[in-house]
CSV table of C-alpha atoms in Angstrom, one decimal:
chain,number,residue,atom,x,y,z
A,21,MET,CA,-25.1,39.1,47.5
A,22,SER,CA,-21.8,38.4,49.2
A,23,THR,CA,-20.6,35.1,50.7
A,24,THR,CA,-21.2,34.4,54.4
A,25,HIS,CA,-18.0,34.7,56.5
A,26,GLY,CA,-19.2,32.1,58.9
A,27,SER,CA,-19.4,29.4,56.2
A,28,PRO,CA,-17.6,26.0,56.8
A,29,GLY,CA,-15.0,26.9,54.1
A,30,ASN,CA,-14.0,30.1,55.8
A,31,GLU,CA,-13.9,28.5,59.2
A,32,LYS,CA,-11.5,25.9,57.8
A,33,LEU,CA,-9.3,28.6,56.4
A,34,LEU,CA,-9.3,30.5,59.7
A,35,LYS,CA,-8.3,27.4,61.5
A,36,ARG,CA,-5.4,26.9,59.2
A,37,ARG,CA,-4.2,30.5,59.4
A,38,PRO,CA,-1.5,30.9,62.1
A,39,ARG,CA,-1.6,33.6,64.7
A,40,ALA,CA,1.5,35.4,65.7
A,41,SER,CA,1.1,34.6,69.4
A,42,SER,CA,4.5,33.1,69.9
A,43,LEU,CA,8.0,33.4,68.5
A,44,HIS,CA,7.6,30.1,66.7
A,45,ARG,CA,4.4,31.2,65.0
A,46,ILE,CA,5.9,34.5,64.1
A,47,GLU,CA,8.9,32.7,62.5
A,48,THR,CA,6.5,30.5,60.4
A,49,ASP,CA,4.0,33.3,59.6
A,50,LYS,CA,3.8,34.1,55.9
A,51,GLY,CA,2.1,37.4,56.9
A,52,HIS,CA,5.0,38.8,58.9
A,53,HIS,CA,6.9,41.5,57.1
A,54,LEU,CA,10.3,40.2,58.1
A,55,THR,CA,10.0,36.4,58.4
A,56,GLY,CA,7.3,35.8,55.8
A,57,PRO,CA,9.3,36.6,52.6
A,58,PHE,CA,12.1,34.1,53.8
A,59,MET,CA,9.7,31.1,54.1
A,60,VAL,CA,10.0,28.4,51.5
A,61,GLN,CA,8.1,29.7,48.5
A,62,THR,CA,5.7,27.9,46.2
A,63,PRO,CA,7.8,26.5,43.3
A,64,LEU,CA,8.2,29.0,40.5
A,65,GLY,CA,6.0,28.3,37.5
A,66,SER,CA,3.6,26.2,39.5
A,67,ASN,CA,0.0,26.1,38.4
A,68,THR,CA,-1.5,28.4,41.0
A,69,PRO,CA,-4.3,30.9,40.6
A,70,GLU,CA,-3.4,34.4,39.6
A,71,SER,CA,-5.4,36.0,42.4
A,72,CYS,CA,-4.7,39.1,44.4
A,73,ASP,CA,-5.7,40.5,47.7
A,74,SER,CA,-4.1,44.0,47.6
A,75,PRO,CA,-4.9,47.2,45.9
A,76,VAL,CA,-1.2,47.5,45.1
A,77,SER,CA,-2.0,45.3,42.1
A,78,SER,CA,-3.6,46.1,38.8
A,79,ASP,CA,-6.9,46.4,40.7
A,80,SER,CA,-5.5,49.9,41.5
A,81,PHE,CA,-6.1,50.9,37.9
A,82,ARG,CA,-9.7,49.5,37.9
A,83,MET,CA,-10.5,51.7,40.9
A,84,ALA,CA,-10.2,54.8,38.7
A,85,LYS,CA,-13.2,53.5,36.8
A,86,GLN,CA,-15.4,53.3,39.9
A,87,LYS,CA,-18.3,55.7,40.3
A,88,GLY,CA,-17.0,59.1,41.4
A,89,GLY,CA,-13.4,58.4,40.0
A,90,PHE,CA,-10.8,61.0,41.0
A,91,VAL,CA,-13.1,63.1,43.2
A,92,ALA,CA,-14.2,60.1,45.2
A,93,ASP,CA,-10.6,59.0,45.6
A,94,LEU,CA,-9.7,62.4,47.0
A,95,PHE,CA,-12.4,62.2,49.7
A,96,SER,CA,-11.8,58.5,50.5
A,97,ALA,CA,-8.0,58.9,50.5
A,98,ARG,CA,-7.8,56.1,47.9
A,99,TRP,CA,-5.4,58.2,45.9
A,100,VAL,CA,-2.7,56.9,48.3
A,101,VAL,CA,-3.0,53.5,46.7
A,102,ASN,CA,-4.5,54.4,43.3
A,103,PRO,CA,-1.7,55.4,40.9
A,104,VAL,CA,-4.0,57.0,38.4
A,105,SER,CA,-5.5,59.3,41.0
A,106,SER,CA,-2.2,60.1,42.7
A,107,PHE,CA,-0.7,61.0,39.3
A,108,LYS,CA,-3.6,63.4,38.5
A,109,LEU,CA,-3.1,65.0,42.0
A,110,LEU,CA,0.6,65.2,41.4
A,111,MET,CA,0.2,67.0,38.1
A,112,ILE,CA,-2.0,69.8,39.6
A,113,PRO,CA,0.9,71.8,41.3
A,114,VAL,CA,3.3,70.8,38.5
A,115,LEU,CA,1.1,72.4,35.8
A,116,LEU,CA,0.4,75.4,38.0
A,117,TYR,CA,4.1,75.9,38.5
A,118,ILE,CA,4.9,75.7,34.8
A,119,ASN,CA,2.0,78.0,33.9
A,120,TRP,CA,3.2,80.6,36.4
A,121,GLU,CA,6.8,80.4,35.1
A,122,LEU,CA,5.6,80.9,31.5
A,123,LEU,CA,3.1,83.7,32.2
A,124,ALA,CA,4.4,85.6,35.2
A,125,PRO,CA,7.2,87.4,33.4
A,126,TYR,CA,4.6,89.2,31.3
A,127,ILE,CA,1.9,89.7,34.0
A,128,ALA,CA,3.6,89.9,37.4
A,129,PRO,CA,7.4,89.8,37.0
A,130,GLN,CA,8.0,90.9,40.6
A,131,LEU,CA,6.1,88.1,42.2
A,132,SER,CA,7.6,84.8,43.2
A,133,ASN,CA,6.0,81.6,42.1
A,134,PRO,CA,3.4,80.7,44.9
A,135,VAL,CA,3.5,77.0,43.9
A,136,ALA,CA,7.3,76.7,44.2
A,137,PRO,CA,7.2,75.6,47.9
A,138,PHE,CA,5.4,72.4,46.8
A,139,LEU,CA,8.1,71.4,44.4
A,140,LEU,CA,11.3,73.1,45.8
A,141,ILE,CA,12.7,73.7,49.3
A,142,SER,CA,12.1,77.1,50.8
A,143,TYR,CA,13.7,79.6,53.2
A,144,ARG,CA,17.1,80.2,51.7
A,145,ILE,CA,19.2,82.3,54.0
A,146,PRO,CA,19.8,85.6,52.1
A,147,ASP,CA,23.3,86.2,53.4
A,148,SER,CA,24.5,82.7,52.7
A,149,SER,CA,27.1,82.2,50.0
A,150,PRO,CA,25.7,81.6,46.5
A,151,ASP,CA,28.4,78.9,46.1
A,152,ASP,CA,27.4,77.2,49.3
A,153,PRO,CA,23.9,78.3,50.2
A,154,ARG,CA,22.1,77.5,53.5
A,155,TYR,CA,18.4,77.0,54.3
A,156,ALA,CA,16.3,77.4,57.4
A,157,LYS,CA,13.0,75.7,58.2
A,158,GLY,CA,9.5,77.1,58.2
A,159,TYR,CA,5.8,76.4,57.7
A,160,LEU,CA,6.1,76.3,53.9
A,161,ASP,CA,8.0,73.0,54.4
A,162,LEU,CA,4.7,71.4,55.0
A,163,ALA,CA,3.7,72.1,51.4
A,164,PHE,CA,6.9,70.3,50.2
A,165,LEU,CA,6.0,67.5,52.6
A,166,ALA,CA,2.4,67.2,51.3
A,167,PHE,CA,3.4,67.2,47.6
A,168,HIS,CA,6.0,64.4,48.2
A,169,ILE,CA,3.5,62.3,50.1
A,170,VAL,CA,1.6,62.2,46.8
A,171,PHE,CA,4.8,61.7,44.9
A,172,TYR,CA,5.7,58.6,46.9
A,173,SER,CA,2.1,57.3,46.5
A,174,PHE,CA,2.5,57.4,42.8
A,175,VAL,CA,6.1,56.1,42.6
A,176,ARG,CA,5.3,53.2,44.9
A,177,GLN,CA,2.4,52.0,42.8
A,178,PHE,CA,4.2,52.6,39.5
A,179,VAL,CA,7.4,50.7,40.5
A,180,THR,CA,5.3,47.9,42.0
A,181,ILE,CA,2.9,47.4,39.0
A,182,VAL,CA,4.8,48.6,36.0
A,183,ILE,CA,8.4,47.5,36.8
A,184,CYS,CA,8.3,44.8,39.5
A,185,HIS,CA,5.3,42.7,38.4
A,186,PRO,CA,6.7,42.0,34.9
A,187,ILE,CA,10.0,41.1,36.4
A,188,ALA,CA,8.3,38.7,38.8
A,189,ARG,CA,6.4,37.1,36.0
A,190,TYR,CA,9.6,36.7,34.0
A,191,PHE,CA,10.9,34.6,36.9
A,192,GLY,CA,7.8,32.5,37.0
A,193,ILE,CA,5.9,34.1,39.9
A,194,LYS,CA,2.2,33.9,39.1
A,195,LYS,CA,0.2,34.2,42.3
A,196,GLY,CA,-1.3,37.7,42.7
A,197,ALA,CA,-0.4,37.9,46.4
A,198,LYS,CA,3.2,36.9,45.8
A,199,LEU,CA,3.4,39.4,42.9
A,200,ASP,CA,2.4,42.1,45.4
A,201,ARG,CA,4.9,41.1,47.9
A,202,PHE,CA,7.6,41.0,45.2
A,203,GLY,CA,6.6,44.5,44.2
A,204,GLU,CA,6.7,45.8,47.7
A,205,GLN,CA,10.3,44.6,48.2
A,206,GLY,CA,11.3,45.9,44.8
A,207,TYR,CA,10.1,49.3,45.8
A,208,ALA,CA,11.8,49.0,49.2
A,209,LEU,CA,15.1,48.1,47.5
A,210,LEU,CA,14.9,51.1,45.2
A,211,TYR,CA,13.9,53.5,47.9
A,212,PHE,CA,16.4,52.4,50.6
A,213,ALA,CA,19.3,52.0,48.1
A,214,VAL,CA,18.8,55.5,46.8
A,215,MET,CA,18.3,57.1,50.2
A,216,GLY,CA,21.2,55.1,51.7
A,217,ALA,CA,23.5,56.2,48.9
A,218,TRP,CA,22.2,59.8,49.1
A,219,GLY,CA,22.7,59.9,52.9
A,220,TYR,CA,26.3,58.6,52.5
A,221,ARG,CA,27.0,61.4,49.9
A,222,ILE,CA,25.6,64.0,52.3
A,223,MET,CA,27.6,62.7,55.3
A,224,GLY,CA,30.7,63.3,53.2
A,225,GLN,CA,29.9,67.0,53.2
A,226,LEU,CA,29.3,67.2,57.0
A,227,PRO,CA,31.7,67.4,60.0
A,228,THR,CA,30.0,64.2,61.3
A,229,TRP,CA,31.7,62.0,58.7
A,230,TRP,CA,32.0,58.7,59.7
A,231,TYR,CA,30.0,59.1,62.9
A,232,ARG,CA,32.3,61.6,64.5
A,233,THR,CA,29.6,62.0,67.2
A,234,GLU,CA,31.1,65.0,69.0
A,235,TYR,CA,29.9,67.1,66.1
A,236,PHE,CA,26.3,66.2,66.8
A,237,TRP,CA,26.6,68.7,69.6
A,238,ILE,CA,29.4,71.1,68.8
A,239,ASP,CA,28.1,74.4,67.3
A,240,TYR,CA,24.5,73.5,68.1
A,241,PRO,CA,21.9,74.6,67.0
A,242,HIS,CA,22.4,73.3,63.5
A,243,TRP,CA,19.5,75.2,61.9
A,244,GLN,CA,21.4,76.4,58.8
A,245,MET,CA,21.1,73.4,56.6
A,246,LYS,CA,22.8,72.5,53.3
A,247,PRO,CA,20.2,72.3,50.6
A,248,GLU,CA,20.7,68.5,50.1
A,249,LEU,CA,20.4,67.9,53.9
A,250,LYS,CA,17.1,69.8,54.1
A,251,ARG,CA,15.7,68.0,51.0
A,252,TYR,CA,16.9,64.6,52.4
A,253,PHE,CA,15.1,65.3,55.8
A,254,LEU,CA,11.8,66.3,54.1
A,255,MET,CA,11.9,63.4,51.6
A,256,HIS,CA,12.3,61.0,54.4
A,257,ALA,CA,9.5,62.5,56.4
A,258,SER,CA,7.2,62.3,53.3
A,259,TYR,CA,8.0,58.7,52.7
A,260,TRP,CA,7.2,57.6,56.3
A,261,CYS,CA,4.1,59.8,56.4
A,262,GLN,CA,2.8,58.0,53.2
A,263,GLN,CA,3.6,54.6,54.7
A,264,LEU,CA,1.8,55.5,57.9
A,265,ILE,CA,-1.3,56.8,56.1
A,266,VAL,CA,-1.6,53.5,54.2
A,267,LEU,CA,-1.5,51.5,57.5
A,268,LEU,CA,-3.7,53.8,59.6
A,269,LEU,CA,-6.5,54.1,57.0
A,270,GLY,CA,-6.4,50.4,56.3
A,271,LEU,CA,-6.0,51.1,52.6
A,272,GLU,CA,-4.3,47.8,52.1
A,273,LYS,CA,-4.8,44.4,53.7
A,274,PRO,CA,-2.9,44.6,57.0
A,275,ARG,CA,-0.1,42.2,57.8
A,276,LYS,CA,0.0,40.1,60.9
A,277,ASP,CA,2.7,42.3,62.5
A,278,TYR,CA,0.6,45.4,62.0
A,279,ASN,CA,1.2,46.7,65.6
A,280,GLU,CA,5.0,46.3,65.3
A,281,LEU,CA,4.9,48.3,62.0
A,282,ILE,CA,2.7,51.0,63.5
A,283,ILE,CA,5.1,51.4,66.5
A,284,HIS,CA,8.1,51.5,64.1
A,285,HIS,CA,6.5,54.2,61.8
A,286,PHE,CA,5.4,56.4,64.8
A,287,VAL,CA,8.9,56.3,66.4
A,288,THR,CA,10.5,57.0,63.0
A,289,LEU,CA,8.3,60.0,62.4
A,290,TRP,CA,8.8,61.1,66.0
A,291,LEU,CA,12.6,61.1,65.4
A,292,ILE,CA,12.3,62.9,62.0
A,293,GLY,CA,9.8,65.5,63.1
A,294,TRP,CA,11.3,66.3,66.5
A,295,GLY,CA,14.9,66.2,65.2
A,296,TYR,CA,13.9,68.7,62.4
A,297,LEU,CA,12.0,70.9,64.8
A,298,ILE,CA,14.7,71.3,67.5
A,299,ASN,CA,17.6,71.5,64.9
A,300,LEU,CA,19.2,68.2,65.6
A,301,THR,CA,19.7,67.7,61.9
A,302,LEU,CA,23.2,66.2,62.1
A,303,ILE,CA,22.3,63.4,64.5
A,304,GLY,CA,19.0,62.8,62.7
A,305,HIS,CA,20.8,62.3,59.4
A,306,ALA,CA,23.2,59.9,61.0
A,307,ILE,CA,20.3,57.8,62.3
A,308,TYR,CA,18.4,57.7,59.0
A,309,MET,CA,21.5,56.6,57.1
A,310,SER,CA,22.1,53.8,59.6
A,311,MET,CA,18.6,52.5,59.0
A,312,ASP,CA,18.4,52.8,55.2
A,313,ILE,CA,21.5,50.9,54.2
A,314,PRO,CA,20.7,47.6,56.0
A,315,ASP,CA,17.1,47.8,54.8
A,316,ALA,CA,18.3,47.8,51.2
A,317,PHE,CA,20.2,44.5,51.8
A,318,LEU,CA,17.1,43.1,53.5
A,319,ALA,CA,14.8,43.9,50.6
A,320,PHE,CA,17.4,42.4,48.1
A,321,SER,CA,17.5,39.2,50.1
A,322,LYS,CA,13.8,38.9,50.2
A,323,LEU,CA,13.6,39.3,46.4
A,324,LEU,CA,16.2,36.6,45.9
A,325,ASN,CA,14.0,34.2,48.0
A,326,TYR,CA,10.9,35.0,46.0
A,327,MET,CA,12.8,34.3,42.8
A,328,GLY,CA,14.0,31.0,44.2
A,329,TRP,CA,17.7,31.8,44.1
A,330,HIS,CA,18.4,30.2,47.4
A,331,ARG,CA,22.2,29.8,47.3
A,332,LEU,CA,22.6,33.5,46.3
A,333,LYS,CA,20.0,34.3,49.0
A,334,VAL,CA,22.2,32.7,51.7
A,335,GLY,CA,25.2,34.8,50.7
A,336,SER,CA,23.0,37.9,50.5
A,337,LEU,CA,21.6,37.1,54.0
A,338,ALA,CA,25.2,36.8,55.4
A,339,VAL,CA,26.1,40.3,54.0
A,340,PHE,CA,22.8,41.7,55.3
A,341,LEU,CA,23.4,40.2,58.8
A,342,VAL,CA,26.8,42.0,58.9
A,343,ALA,CA,25.3,45.3,57.7
A,344,TRP,CA,22.3,45.1,60.1
A,345,THR,CA,24.6,44.3,63.0
A,346,TYR,CA,26.9,47.2,62.3
A,347,PHE,CA,24.4,49.9,61.2
A,348,ARG,CA,21.3,49.1,63.3
A,349,HIS,CA,23.0,48.0,66.5
A,350,TRP,CA,26.6,49.0,66.8
A,351,LEU,CA,26.2,52.5,65.3
A,352,ASN,CA,22.9,52.9,67.1
A,353,LEU,CA,24.7,52.2,70.4
A,354,VAL,CA,27.4,54.7,69.4
A,355,ILE,CA,24.7,57.3,68.9
A,356,LEU,CA,23.1,56.5,72.3
A,357,ARG,CA,26.4,56.7,74.0
A,358,SER,CA,27.0,60.1,72.4
A,359,ILE,CA,23.6,61.4,73.6
A,360,TRP,CA,24.4,60.3,77.2
A,361,PHE,CA,28.0,61.3,77.5
A,362,GLU,CA,28.6,64.1,74.9
A,363,PHE,CA,25.4,66.1,75.3
A,364,ASP,CA,27.3,68.6,77.5
A,365,LEU,CA,29.5,69.5,74.5
A,366,ILE,CA,26.7,71.9,73.6
A,367,ASP,CA,27.8,75.4,74.5
A,368,GLU,CA,26.2,76.4,77.8
A,369,SER,CA,24.6,79.5,76.3
A,370,ASN,CA,22.6,77.2,73.9
A,371,ARG,CA,21.5,74.7,76.6
A,372,VAL,CA,18.3,76.8,77.0
A,373,TRP,CA,14.7,76.7,75.7
A,374,ALA,CA,14.9,79.6,73.3
A,375,PRO,CA,13.0,78.8,70.0
A,376,GLU,CA,13.7,82.3,68.7
A,377,THR,CA,17.4,81.5,68.5
A,378,GLY,CA,16.9,77.8,67.4
A,379,ALA,CA,18.1,76.5,70.8
A,380,TRP,CA,15.8,73.9,72.4
A,381,LEU,CA,18.1,71.6,74.4
A,382,VAL,CA,17.5,72.2,78.0
A,383,TRP,CA,18.9,69.5,80.4
A,384,TRP,CA,15.8,67.2,80.3
A,385,MET,CA,15.8,67.1,76.5
A,386,LYS,CA,18.6,64.5,76.8
A,387,TYR,CA,16.1,62.0,78.0
A,388,GLN,CA,13.5,62.9,75.4
A,389,ILE,CA,16.1,62.1,72.7
A,390,VAL,CA,17.3,58.9,74.3
A,391,PHE,CA,13.8,57.4,74.8
A,392,PRO,CA,12.7,57.1,71.1
A,393,ILE,CA,16.1,55.9,69.9
A,394,SER,CA,16.1,53.3,72.7
A,395,LEU,CA,12.6,52.2,71.8
A,396,LEU,CA,13.7,51.8,68.2
A,397,GLN,CA,16.7,49.8,69.4
A,398,LEU,CA,14.5,47.4,71.4
A,399,LEU,CA,12.3,46.8,68.3
A,400,ASN,CA,15.4,46.2,66.2
A,401,LEU,CA,16.7,43.7,68.8
A,402,PHE,CA,13.5,41.8,68.5
A,403,TRP,CA,13.8,41.7,64.7
A,404,TYR,CA,17.5,40.9,65.1
A,405,TYR,CA,16.5,37.7,66.9
A,406,LEU,CA,14.2,36.7,64.1
A,407,ILE,CA,16.9,37.6,61.5
A,408,LEU,CA,19.4,35.2,63.3
A,409,ARG,CA,16.8,32.5,63.2
A,410,ILE,CA,16.2,33.1,59.5
A,411,VAL,CA,20.0,32.9,58.7
A,412,ILE,CA,20.4,29.7,60.7
A,413,ARG,CA,17.4,28.1,59.0
A,414,SER,CA,18.8,29.1,55.6
A,415,LEU,CA,22.2,27.7,56.4
A,416,ARG,CA,20.7,24.4,57.5
A,417,ASP,CA,18.5,24.5,54.4
A,418,VAL,CA,15.5,23.2,56.5
A,419,GLU,CA,12.3,23.3,54.7
A,420,VAL,CA,9.5,25.0,56.5
A,421,THR,CA,5.9,24.3,55.6
A,422,ASP,CA,4.3,27.1,53.6
A,423,VAL,CA,1.5,27.7,56.1
A,424,ARG,CA,-0.1,30.7,54.4
A,425,SER,CA,0.1,30.1,50.6
A,426,ASP,CA,-3.1,28.1,50.5
A,427,ASP,CA,-4.8,30.6,52.8
A,428,GLU,CA,-3.8,33.4,50.5
A,429,ASP,CA,-5.4,31.7,47.6
A,430,GLY,CA,-8.4,31.0,49.6
A,431,ASP,CA,-8.7,34.5,50.8
A,432,ASP,CA,-8.2,35.9,47.4
A,433,ASP,CA,-10.8,33.7,45.9
A,434,ASP,CA,-13.3,34.7,48.5
A,435,ASP,CA,-12.5,38.4,47.9
A,436,ASP,CA,-12.9,37.9,44.2
A,437,THR,CA,-16.2,36.1,44.7
A,438,GLU,CA,-17.5,38.8,46.9
A,439,ASP,CA,-16.5,41.5,44.4
A,440,THR,CA,-18.2,39.6,41.5
A,441,LYS,CA,-21.4,39.0,43.4
A,442,GLU,CA,-21.6,42.6,44.6
A,443,ASP,CA,-21.1,43.9,41.1
């Protein structure tokens, strides 16, 4: 028998919980993905319950023991947040690939490995140089995408639980909800730092190095991709698909800024998918790199705040503010300017709708490209305002009431009680 949600205790908690209906409430909302982690944290080492409200925690391992186990997780999509199930699913194509490589030379030496598209990029252009190969795109890229959605599901939970939770406990973080948030930011730091550095390396191999925007359009269509560039695109797409699946299916407790994150994820996938489809791989790469690098600084600053290193956090925030301003706003405007004024650098013979040749950019496509990037810029401007407020608050060292910490404990306790009674 579960507890009644209309009880006086729950009503009291609901009254205390802020609603993000104004900028002030957003700035003081512990549930907001941007402002929440920069609120004044509960003192490290304080005697607070070790409760949890998210399947990112060790509860993910307990889910594997539920009735139905792996098969049930497949049908319910719980494998996305259950590291045990995602690892099992991940191993199926890996083991099939290894078995084929070991046995095929004796049984069917002329046949290529049918599992390879899940693990490796496909569509190498036969006449490209062995020393500098090129790849095209095709439907088998969806297999690579699907495998790496599972890959990110496992890595996300592994990094959060196995690596970040022990680090958080070492720094005195005990609350389950805060452990989860620390884990999320640790995973974000790892992902965006790696992808930002990788994107920087790839740009060094391209004519677009450091945002030479005219090469976004010269020699279009850019359908012959370097192997690293293709892998980079598909890995990005897999990451954002995995993030969107978690949000849309409600596999984790949603944040207060759920709608903002949904818009951001949809626009990001729109840019990735559409850019890949119509062979705008060079401008797409430039956009992704401009997003990844400042996000790494953001995650690092959030981690410092959770650890209570406030002086170092202020310095990190200052660096982050410079990085965010340059990458997410200045370079974004440089890209928008290029779309508007340099679009006509595309050779006139390729400003046609001819998918068979890889050319898709008829005149009206300029507006289709400008719209999602402008939408992303508007969302970034809103977050930029919140970031400036966070930096000012940090410099003034003004304490803000921890308006959600008690609620988190209350919610967690309620959830734990319900689970216990239902069991």
